Amino acid sequence: MPGTAEGDRLPPMKNEPPPAPAPEGDAEAELREIDRALARIDAERARLLARRSELVAQLWGRRSRASAASGGPGSTLPRPVDRREAGAPTVRNVLLTLGGILLAVAVIAFTVLSWGRMGIGGRAAVLGVLTVCALAVPVPLLRRRLGATAEVIACLGLLLLVLDAYALHRVALPGVDGTAYAAIVSAVLAVVWAGYSRLLSQLVSPPGAGNSSPASSGAVSVSTGGAPGGGVPGRALPDGGGRVPRLIPALAVLPAQLPLLLWSIAVEADAFGSGAALLATAALDAVIALRFAQPAIRRTAAVLGTLAGAAGLIPAVWMSVTAWDVAEAARGALLLCGAAVVLWSVAPRLPASGATATPPGTATDARPVTGTGPGAAPGTVPSSTPSRSPAPGTANATPGTAKGAGPVTGTASGPVAGRSPALVSLALRSHRGPRAILLSPAVPDAVAGLAVVTAAGGLLRVALPAGFAVAGYLLCAVLLPYAVSAVGHRAPERAVERGTAVAAGVVHALALLWVLPDTASALLGPLGWVDAVWEGAPRGARAAVAPGVLWSGGAVVPVVLAMLAVSVCAASRLRAGRPGTAADAGAATAPASVPGTATATWPGHGAASAGALVLAAAAAAVLPVTLDLLYPVAVLLLTAQAAVLLVAAGTSGPVVVSRTALACAVAVAGTAAAWSLAERPVTQGALAALVVAFTVAAVTSPADDRVRQPVTACAAVASAVGLVVALCAGAGFPAHHTAFAVLAAAAAVELLAARLRKRPVGLPLEVTGAVTGLLAVGLAIAGPAAVLAAVLALAGVVAAGCALRADRHRTAGYAATALFVLATWVRLGSAGVEAPEAYTLPVTVPALVVGLLRRRADATALSWVAYGPGLSVTLLPSLAAVWADSGWTRPLLLGLAALGLTLLGARARLQAPLLLGGGVLALVALHELAPYLVQMADALPRWVPPALAGLLLLGAGATYEQRLRDARRLRELLGRMR
């Protein structure tokens, strides 16, 4: 293939059509065809190399096996393995670094410690010769391509210049202030070293080659194929030229950080002066980073500028947030606004996040170019293949496999196009992994936004009343994105808007965290009245939030919550109205002028509206406490708010907003109900209002709604049960008498659930009725045993009524049986019966007869259904009587009966007689042996129980597998029983 020597030696590829002839004069189409052909060649070459590696590995394995089988000398020769743990460059760098450190220590020791032992001539001669040598030696070293050594010697030269300045101050200028002198020397040293690095690049570079010129001086030539090329700093130069190490020009940035800071220290500047000096230094670093194209200079300036800017923002923020008058706040705001201006100036010149990096090993890895070299179209970035160039105006590398490198990817078109080489290099080299986020234009925009909010909020803090500082900062954060959009300061893909949105979001989150404790105490504090029912509440809502606790929040709490709600809602509506917002946030949006571009709904609009609703509900719930209204009025307002939220849940369009309104309604209703427990009339009135509200909401909800109707119906039942308990307690009825009213409510709920069983609300209502029945049993426990037995029996009747339903026959039947049995036991216990068998046997015999008849009619019926209830009625009460009896007659008779049932169950292979009889027999035996076991335990030495336990564990471990098989057989045997 023309232009590719390697391609001429490759065999022709199969099944590949020749490139289509390009139209006459269409250079762009021909260039694209050449790119595709080169990509196919690279792919074929990669495939052949991989196959060659596989064949070499196979041949090596055959040779090794043949040598081992023949016993030849080849079998004793292992494959050579590189055992070196450090490469040659690493060793070189370590040696040069250690050598440079030792020389630096020696020079410092000579200058500081041995200075007074020599005359003025000797001193000047020694330092002068050392400095001249250190600055001159890098030139021949660079021409011999010893760049690392040249860097070390250059660093030593910079240190000697510093020591020369120190010696000059000690000898000639001892009366000059040291800090001011250091500031001047650092400025001079920065200028001198910048000139030295530029002169050095001109001395070692051939005529016409590029140097470390600023990025704006013109286009940069293309380096091809990894071969030496001119014009790229840090690359080997032809004609015997060396290379300018990246570290030497970057050293000039270091002393440039000190002049302003040292001068502020020399003049004893206050926090404003120190902050201004640091921020000015950071601005200078930003100019350097954007002006020069060398990566080392850019990175050094970027890192040092970031540190200086962060250090300068600290006193500015401190002045703003601690100022007590407008003048002091204005000084801090001036520094913060200056920092914001610098950051907003830097952000548009940073690469957008759409530019992806070309992988290391390609020609673009050293330095991206604007394309003035041979074979490169203007504005393109070449790949590792010399002649491979994308179409003009793009920076898209042709997909393929570069020689000696990984696959070439990269899409640096769009926002990066038309920028300086330094910025394109930053886009292509730095957008890898987490650094892509740090180098995004949104980061400086976000910091600038936070600085502006802090500045403006500091001014408002001084003017606003005490306690409203958070509201002032939040107001500035709310207005920030709109102000930035109004002035038209935009970066690619609205990066400035995203950055300011991030800054505003951070302030919103901090404001929410600030008011969250007071909000939580106002909404959750009323739960404390559960332990102080009807003890009376103070007149004011602040003192009545919780028993004996005064709410400490201020008026700023509802204000901040309302501002947050309005801000979130407004931002959501504005975002939803923009064109292309339904697309991915990271993708480029279509301009409004493009035909066919429609305004899509933002996917997060519903979530944002739901969040705004939560904030608004919290603000409304906190408002009565903030205004310190009367306690009954505050509870009434909370109840009304719950009703309003229920209406909103039924009328809201988006599902997420409706569900959020429903959840807020339930939460506010719970707070109102708990808060109403402080006084009896308030309790009854609030619960009655909640019953009406939830009942209306449940009735008006759609029948097929699987969330709203079940939730509101269950909440209505809970409110009704609470109202019943409150009315009974207010009428003076004891708790065990109230249990009957609650049980009646449970029966009504179960009846309603049976009628609505085909709707989604049926099952939740049924569960709520069961919980209500348990509440009735709990209330009856505190009363006499006869009342408890009656409540259990009535609960059994309700369960038996539920068992009439075909779908609840089994579950409700078991529950009814258990309740009846418990009622019987409780009643017998309350009557003081000492021989329960006289009452249980008349029930057991008919029950067993009925079970036997059912087993004859239905051979598949389980023994638990047929015989379980009848056996339990007698065995369990008798077992309880055995443990309370000290005689021997009842244990003997019960043990014999249990033994007989166990043998009968084993023979008939029935689970219920076997397990019930065996369990009762074991417990009776344990009861009889318990006194002897206690005596034996007292008589045995203390070491016997641990020894027996250890032997038991050893035996269990030794027969573990056998025991597993036995247990598996037993389980299968029980499973086959009926």
Tab-separated table of N, CA and C in Angstrom, residues 835-921:
chain	number	residue	atom	x	y	z
A	835	ALA	N	-57.898	-30.188	88.635
A	835	ALA	CA	-57.940	-31.391	87.802
A	835	ALA	C	-58.536	-31.015	86.455
A	836	PRO	N	-57.732	-30.477	85.523
A	836	PRO	CA	-58.298	-30.030	84.242
A	836	PRO	C	-58.805	-31.182	83.381
A	837	GLU	N	-58.370	-32.409	83.694
A	837	GLU	CA	-58.807	-33.514	82.848
A	837	GLU	C	-60.332	-33.715	82.886
A	838	ALA	N	-60.956	-33.357	84.000
A	838	ALA	CA	-62.413	-33.509	84.086
A	838	ALA	C	-63.128	-32.612	83.083
A	839	TYR	N	-62.475	-31.532	82.652
A	839	TYR	CA	-63.089	-30.617	81.695
A	839	TYR	C	-62.563	-30.817	80.271
A	840	THR	N	-61.354	-31.353	80.170
A	840	THR	CA	-60.767	-31.484	78.832
A	840	THR	C	-61.089	-32.817	78.178
A	841	LEU	N	-61.183	-33.884	78.983
A	841	LEU	CA	-61.468	-35.192	78.375
A	841	LEU	C	-62.824	-35.231	77.681
A	842	PRO	N	-63.880	-34.622	78.233
A	842	PRO	CA	-65.144	-34.618	77.485
A	842	PRO	C	-65.054	-33.911	76.132
A	843	VAL	N	-64.097	-33.025	75.999
A	843	VAL	CA	-63.897	-32.362	74.700
A	843	VAL	C	-62.979	-33.192	73.805
A	844	THR	N	-61.986	-33.848	74.414
A	844	THR	CA	-61.022	-34.601	73.628
A	844	THR	C	-61.656	-35.803	72.947
A	845	VAL	N	-62.486	-36.551	73.675
A	845	VAL	CA	-63.058	-37.782	73.108
A	845	VAL	C	-63.903	-37.491	71.874
A	846	PRO	N	-64.859	-36.546	71.928
A	846	PRO	CA	-65.613	-36.264	70.696
A	846	PRO	C	-64.731	-35.732	69.564
A	847	ALA	N	-63.720	-34.927	69.931
A	847	ALA	CA	-62.846	-34.387	68.897
A	847	ALA	C	-62.060	-35.496	68.196
A	848	LEU	N	-61.593	-36.490	68.979
A	848	LEU	CA	-60.868	-37.600	68.367
A	848	LEU	C	-61.798	-38.458	67.507
A	849	VAL	N	-63.043	-38.620	67.967
A	849	VAL	CA	-64.001	-39.387	67.154
A	849	VAL	C	-64.255	-38.689	65.826
A	850	VAL	N	-64.440	-37.378	65.885
A	850	VAL	CA	-64.647	-36.610	64.648
A	850	VAL	C	-63.427	-36.718	63.733
A	851	GLY	N	-62.243	-36.647	64.329
A	851	GLY	CA	-61.036	-36.781	63.520
A	851	GLY	C	-60.907	-38.152	62.893
A	852	LEU	N	-61.294	-39.207	63.651
A	852	LEU	CA	-61.236	-40.556	63.088
A	852	LEU	C	-62.198	-40.702	61.917
A	853	LEU	N	-63.392	-40.172	62.064
A	853	LEU	CA	-64.356	-40.235	60.970
A	853	LEU	C	-63.852	-39.474	59.742
A	854	ARG	N	-63.196	-38.344	59.963
A	854	ARG	CA	-62.680	-37.589	58.816
A	854	ARG	C	-61.557	-38.336	58.125
A	855	ARG	N	-60.708	-38.983	58.904
A	855	ARG	CA	-59.629	-39.764	58.298
A	855	ARG	C	-60.189	-40.918	57.469
A	856	ARG	N	-61.295	-41.537	57.930
A	856	ARG	CA	-61.893	-42.611	57.159
A	856	ARG	C	-62.518	-42.091	55.869
A	857	ALA	N	-63.093	-40.874	55.968
A	857	ALA	CA	-63.717	-40.306	54.771
A	857	ALA	C	-62.676	-39.752	53.803
A	858	ASP	N	-61.601	-39.209	54.350
A	858	ASP	CA	-60.554	-38.611	53.512
A	858	ASP	C	-59.212	-39.135	53.979
A	859	ALA	N	-58.679	-40.089	53.250
A	859	ALA	CA	-57.416	-40.700	53.659
A	859	ALA	C	-56.238	-39.753	53.541
A	860	THR	N	-56.386	-38.655	52.771
A	860	THR	CA	-55.268	-37.710	52.601
A	860	THR	C	-55.240	-36.635	53.673
A	861	ALA	N	-56.202	-36.626	54.579
A	861	ALA	CA	-56.228	-35.604	55.631
A	861	ALA	C	-55.060	-35.811	56.584
A	862	LEU	N	-54.436	-34.722	56.985
A	862	LEU	CA	-53.296	-34.796	57.887
A	862	LEU	C	-53.741	-35.143	59.305
A	863	SER	N	-52.839	-35.799	60.010
A	863	SER	CA	-53.150	-36.170	61.393
A	863	SER	C	-53.229	-34.947	62.301
A	864	TRP	N	-52.513	-33.875	61.944
A	864	TRP	CA	-52.595	-32.657	62.750
A	864	TRP	C	-53.992	-32.046	62.680
A	865	VAL	N	-54.636	-32.151	61.510
A	865	VAL	CA	-55.981	-31.616	61.366
A	865	VAL	C	-57.002	-32.526	62.042
A	866	ALA	N	-56.774	-33.837	61.941
A	866	ALA	CA	-57.768	-34.779	62.474
A	866	ALA	C	-57.636	-34.969	63.979
A	867	TYR	N	-56.407	-35.162	64.450
A	867	TYR	CA	-56.212	-35.523	65.866
A	867	TYR	C	-55.500	-34.445	66.685
A	868	GLY	N	-54.871	-33.494	66.021
A	868	GLY	CA	-54.094	-32.500	66.761
A	868	GLY	C	-54.902	-31.703	67.748
A	869	PRO	N	-56.037	-31.090	67.350
A	869	PRO	CA	-56.809	-30.303	68.336
A	869	PRO	C	-57.299	-31.123	69.514
A	870	GLY	N	-57.826	-32.311	69.256
A	870	GLY	CA	-58.344	-33.115	70.363
A	870	GLY	C	-57.260	-33.527	71.329
A	871	LEU	N	-56.109	-33.957	70.865
A	871	LEU	CA	-55.016	-34.350	71.758
A	871	LEU	C	-54.471	-33.161	72.528
A	872	SER	N	-54.364	-31.992	71.856
A	872	SER	CA	-53.804	-30.820	72.536
A	872	SER	C	-54.695	-30.333	73.668
A	873	VAL	N	-55.983	-30.466	73.502
A	873	VAL	CA	-56.903	-29.980	74.533
A	873	VAL	C	-56.645	-30.652	75.866
A	874	THR	N	-56.260	-31.915	75.867
A	874	THR	CA	-56.035	-32.631	77.126
A	874	THR	C	-54.560	-32.658	77.517
A	875	LEU	N	-53.670	-32.920	76.567
A	875	LEU	CA	-52.252	-33.110	76.907
A	875	LEU	C	-51.621	-31.834	77.439
A	876	LEU	N	-51.858	-30.711	76.811
A	876	LEU	CA	-51.173	-29.497	77.218
A	876	LEU	C	-51.637	-28.990	78.593
A	877	PRO	N	-52.929	-28.912	78.899
A	877	PRO	CA	-53.306	-28.531	80.274
A	877	PRO	C	-52.818	-29.524	81.326
A	878	SER	N	-52.859	-30.813	81.011
A	878	SER	CA	-52.362	-31.808	81.966
A	878	SER	C	-50.872	-31.655	82.184
A	879	LEU	N	-50.127	-31.332	81.124
A	879	LEU	CA	-48.690	-31.108	81.278
A	879	LEU	C	-48.420	-29.900	82.164
A	880	ALA	N	-49.188	-28.832	81.972
A	880	ALA	CA	-49.024	-27.668	82.847
A	880	ALA	C	-49.350	-28.016	84.295
A	881	ALA	N	-50.368	-28.847	84.501
A	881	ALA	CA	-50.710	-29.259	85.868
A	881	ALA	C	-49.632	-30.143	86.470
A	882	VAL	N	-48.980	-30.967	85.661
A	882	VAL	CA	-47.897	-31.826	86.167
A	882	VAL	C	-46.756	-30.986	86.714
A	883	TRP	N	-46.402	-29.948	86.014
A	883	TRP	CA	-45.275	-29.119	86.463
A	883	TRP	C	-45.635	-28.319	87.709
A	884	ALA	N	-46.915	-28.147	87.964
A	884	ALA	CA	-47.322	-27.456	89.195
A	884	ALA	C	-47.714	-28.415	90.300
A	885	ASP	N	-47.637	-29.754	90.057
A	885	ASP	CA	-48.067	-30.767	91.025
A	885	ASP	C	-46.833	-31.477	91.580
A	886	SER	N	-46.848	-31.691	92.874
A	886	SER	CA	-45.728	-32.390	93.515
A	886	SER	C	-45.996	-33.873	93.740
A	887	GLY	N	-47.174	-34.342	93.362
A	887	GLY	CA	-47.482	-35.763	93.555
A	887	GLY	C	-46.923	-36.624	92.425
A	888	TRP	N	-47.254	-37.945	92.538
A	888	TRP	CA	-46.714	-38.856	91.524
A	888	TRP	C	-47.805	-39.478	90.655
A	889	THR	N	-49.070	-39.298	91.051
A	889	THR	CA	-50.145	-39.963	90.311
A	889	THR	C	-50.331	-39.337	88.923
A	890	ARG	N	-50.463	-38.022	88.873
A	890	ARG	CA	-50.700	-37.374	87.571
A	890	ARG	C	-49.501	-37.559	86.635
A	891	PRO	N	-48.249	-37.401	87.083
A	891	PRO	CA	-47.141	-37.654	86.155
A	891	PRO	C	-47.128	-39.080	85.630
A	892	LEU	N	-47.480	-40.049	86.499
A	892	LEU	CA	-47.468	-41.442	86.043
A	892	LEU	C	-48.536	-41.668	84.980
A	893	LEU	N	-49.744	-41.212	85.260
A	893	LEU	CA	-50.821	-41.426	84.296
A	893	LEU	C	-50.564	-40.682	82.981
A	894	LEU	N	-50.104	-39.435	83.088
A	894	LEU	CA	-49.836	-38.668	81.863
A	894	LEU	C	-48.669	-39.273	81.080
A	895	GLY	N	-47.670	-39.787	81.809
A	895	GLY	CA	-46.560	-40.428	81.114
A	895	GLY	C	-46.989	-41.691	80.392
A	896	LEU	N	-47.838	-42.488	81.035
A	896	LEU	CA	-48.327	-43.717	80.376
A	896	LEU	C	-49.160	-43.374	79.143
A	897	ALA	N	-50.018	-42.340	79.280
A	897	ALA	CA	-50.828	-41.942	78.132
A	897	ALA	C	-49.949	-41.418	76.990
A	898	ALA	N	-48.950	-40.635	77.323
A	898	ALA	CA	-48.052	-40.109	76.291
A	898	ALA	C	-47.256	-41.233	75.651
A	899	LEU	N	-46.823	-42.236	76.451
A	899	LEU	CA	-46.101	-43.375	75.888
A	899	LEU	C	-46.983	-44.155	74.921
A	900	GLY	N	-48.220	-44.350	75.305
A	900	GLY	CA	-49.131	-45.058	74.421
A	900	GLY	C	-49.362	-44.308	73.120
A	901	LEU	N	-49.536	-42.996	73.197
A	901	LEU	CA	-49.719	-42.203	71.983
A	901	LEU	C	-48.474	-42.246	71.088
A	902	THR	N	-47.313	-42.245	71.725
A	902	THR	CA	-46.080	-42.290	70.933
A	902	THR	C	-45.976	-43.618	70.184
A	903	LEU	N	-46.237	-44.731	70.888
A	903	LEU	CA	-46.165	-46.032	70.219
A	903	LEU	C	-47.232	-46.162	69.137
A	904	LEU	N	-48.419	-45.649	69.431
A	904	LEU	CA	-49.481	-45.704	68.430
A	904	LEU	C	-49.122	-44.885	67.191
A	905	GLY	N	-48.563	-43.685	67.398
A	905	GLY	CA	-48.162	-42.870	66.258
A	905	GLY	C	-47.046	-43.488	65.458
A	906	ALA	N	-46.088	-44.156	66.155
A	906	ALA	CA	-44.996	-44.802	65.434
A	906	ALA	C	-45.506	-45.977	64.604
A	907	ARG	N	-46.442	-46.722	65.153
A	907	ARG	CA	-46.947	-47.863	64.403
A	907	ARG	C	-47.812	-47.416	63.222
A	908	ALA	N	-48.685	-46.412	63.453
A	908	ALA	CA	-49.577	-45.960	62.392
A	908	ALA	C	-48.928	-44.920	61.485
A	909	ARG	N	-47.688	-44.525	61.804
A	909	ARG	CA	-46.960	-43.520	61.023
A	909	ARG	C	-47.762	-42.215	60.928
A	910	LEU	N	-48.177	-41.709	62.096
A	910	LEU	CA	-48.916	-40.463	62.188
A	910	LEU	C	-48.081	-39.453	62.976
A	911	GLN	N	-47.944	-38.252	62.413
A	911	GLN	CA	-47.068	-37.247	63.028
A	911	GLN	C	-47.648	-36.710	64.333
A	912	ALA	N	-48.916	-36.376	64.344
A	912	ALA	CA	-49.488	-35.704	65.521
A	912	ALA	C	-49.388	-36.561	66.788
A	913	PRO	N	-49.838	-37.796	66.798
A	913	PRO	CA	-49.681	-38.595	68.034
A	913	PRO	C	-48.214	-38.838	68.384
A	914	LEU	N	-47.384	-39.066	67.361
A	914	LEU	CA	-45.974	-39.352	67.636
A	914	LEU	C	-45.276	-38.160	68.281
A	915	LEU	N	-45.402	-36.993	67.686
A	915	LEU	CA	-44.677	-35.841	68.197
A	915	LEU	C	-45.288	-35.301	69.480
A	916	LEU	N	-46.608	-35.211	69.554
A	916	LEU	CA	-47.230	-34.734	70.790
A	916	LEU	C	-46.971	-35.686	71.950
A	917	GLY	N	-47.149	-36.970	71.696
A	917	GLY	CA	-46.895	-37.942	72.766
A	917	GLY	C	-45.444	-37.967	73.166
A	918	GLY	N	-44.536	-37.955	72.199
A	918	GLY	CA	-43.114	-37.969	72.528
A	918	GLY	C	-42.679	-36.726	73.271
A	919	GLY	N	-43.168	-35.571	72.851
A	919	GLY	CA	-42.798	-34.340	73.542
A	919	GLY	C	-43.318	-34.308	74.962
A	920	VAL	N	-44.555	-34.670	75.165
A	920	VAL	CA	-45.115	-34.688	76.530
A	920	VAL	C	-44.390	-35.700	77.392
A	921	LEU	N	-44.074	-36.870	76.837
A	921	LEU	CA	-43.352	-37.889	77.602
A	921	LEU	C	-41.977	-37.393	78.027
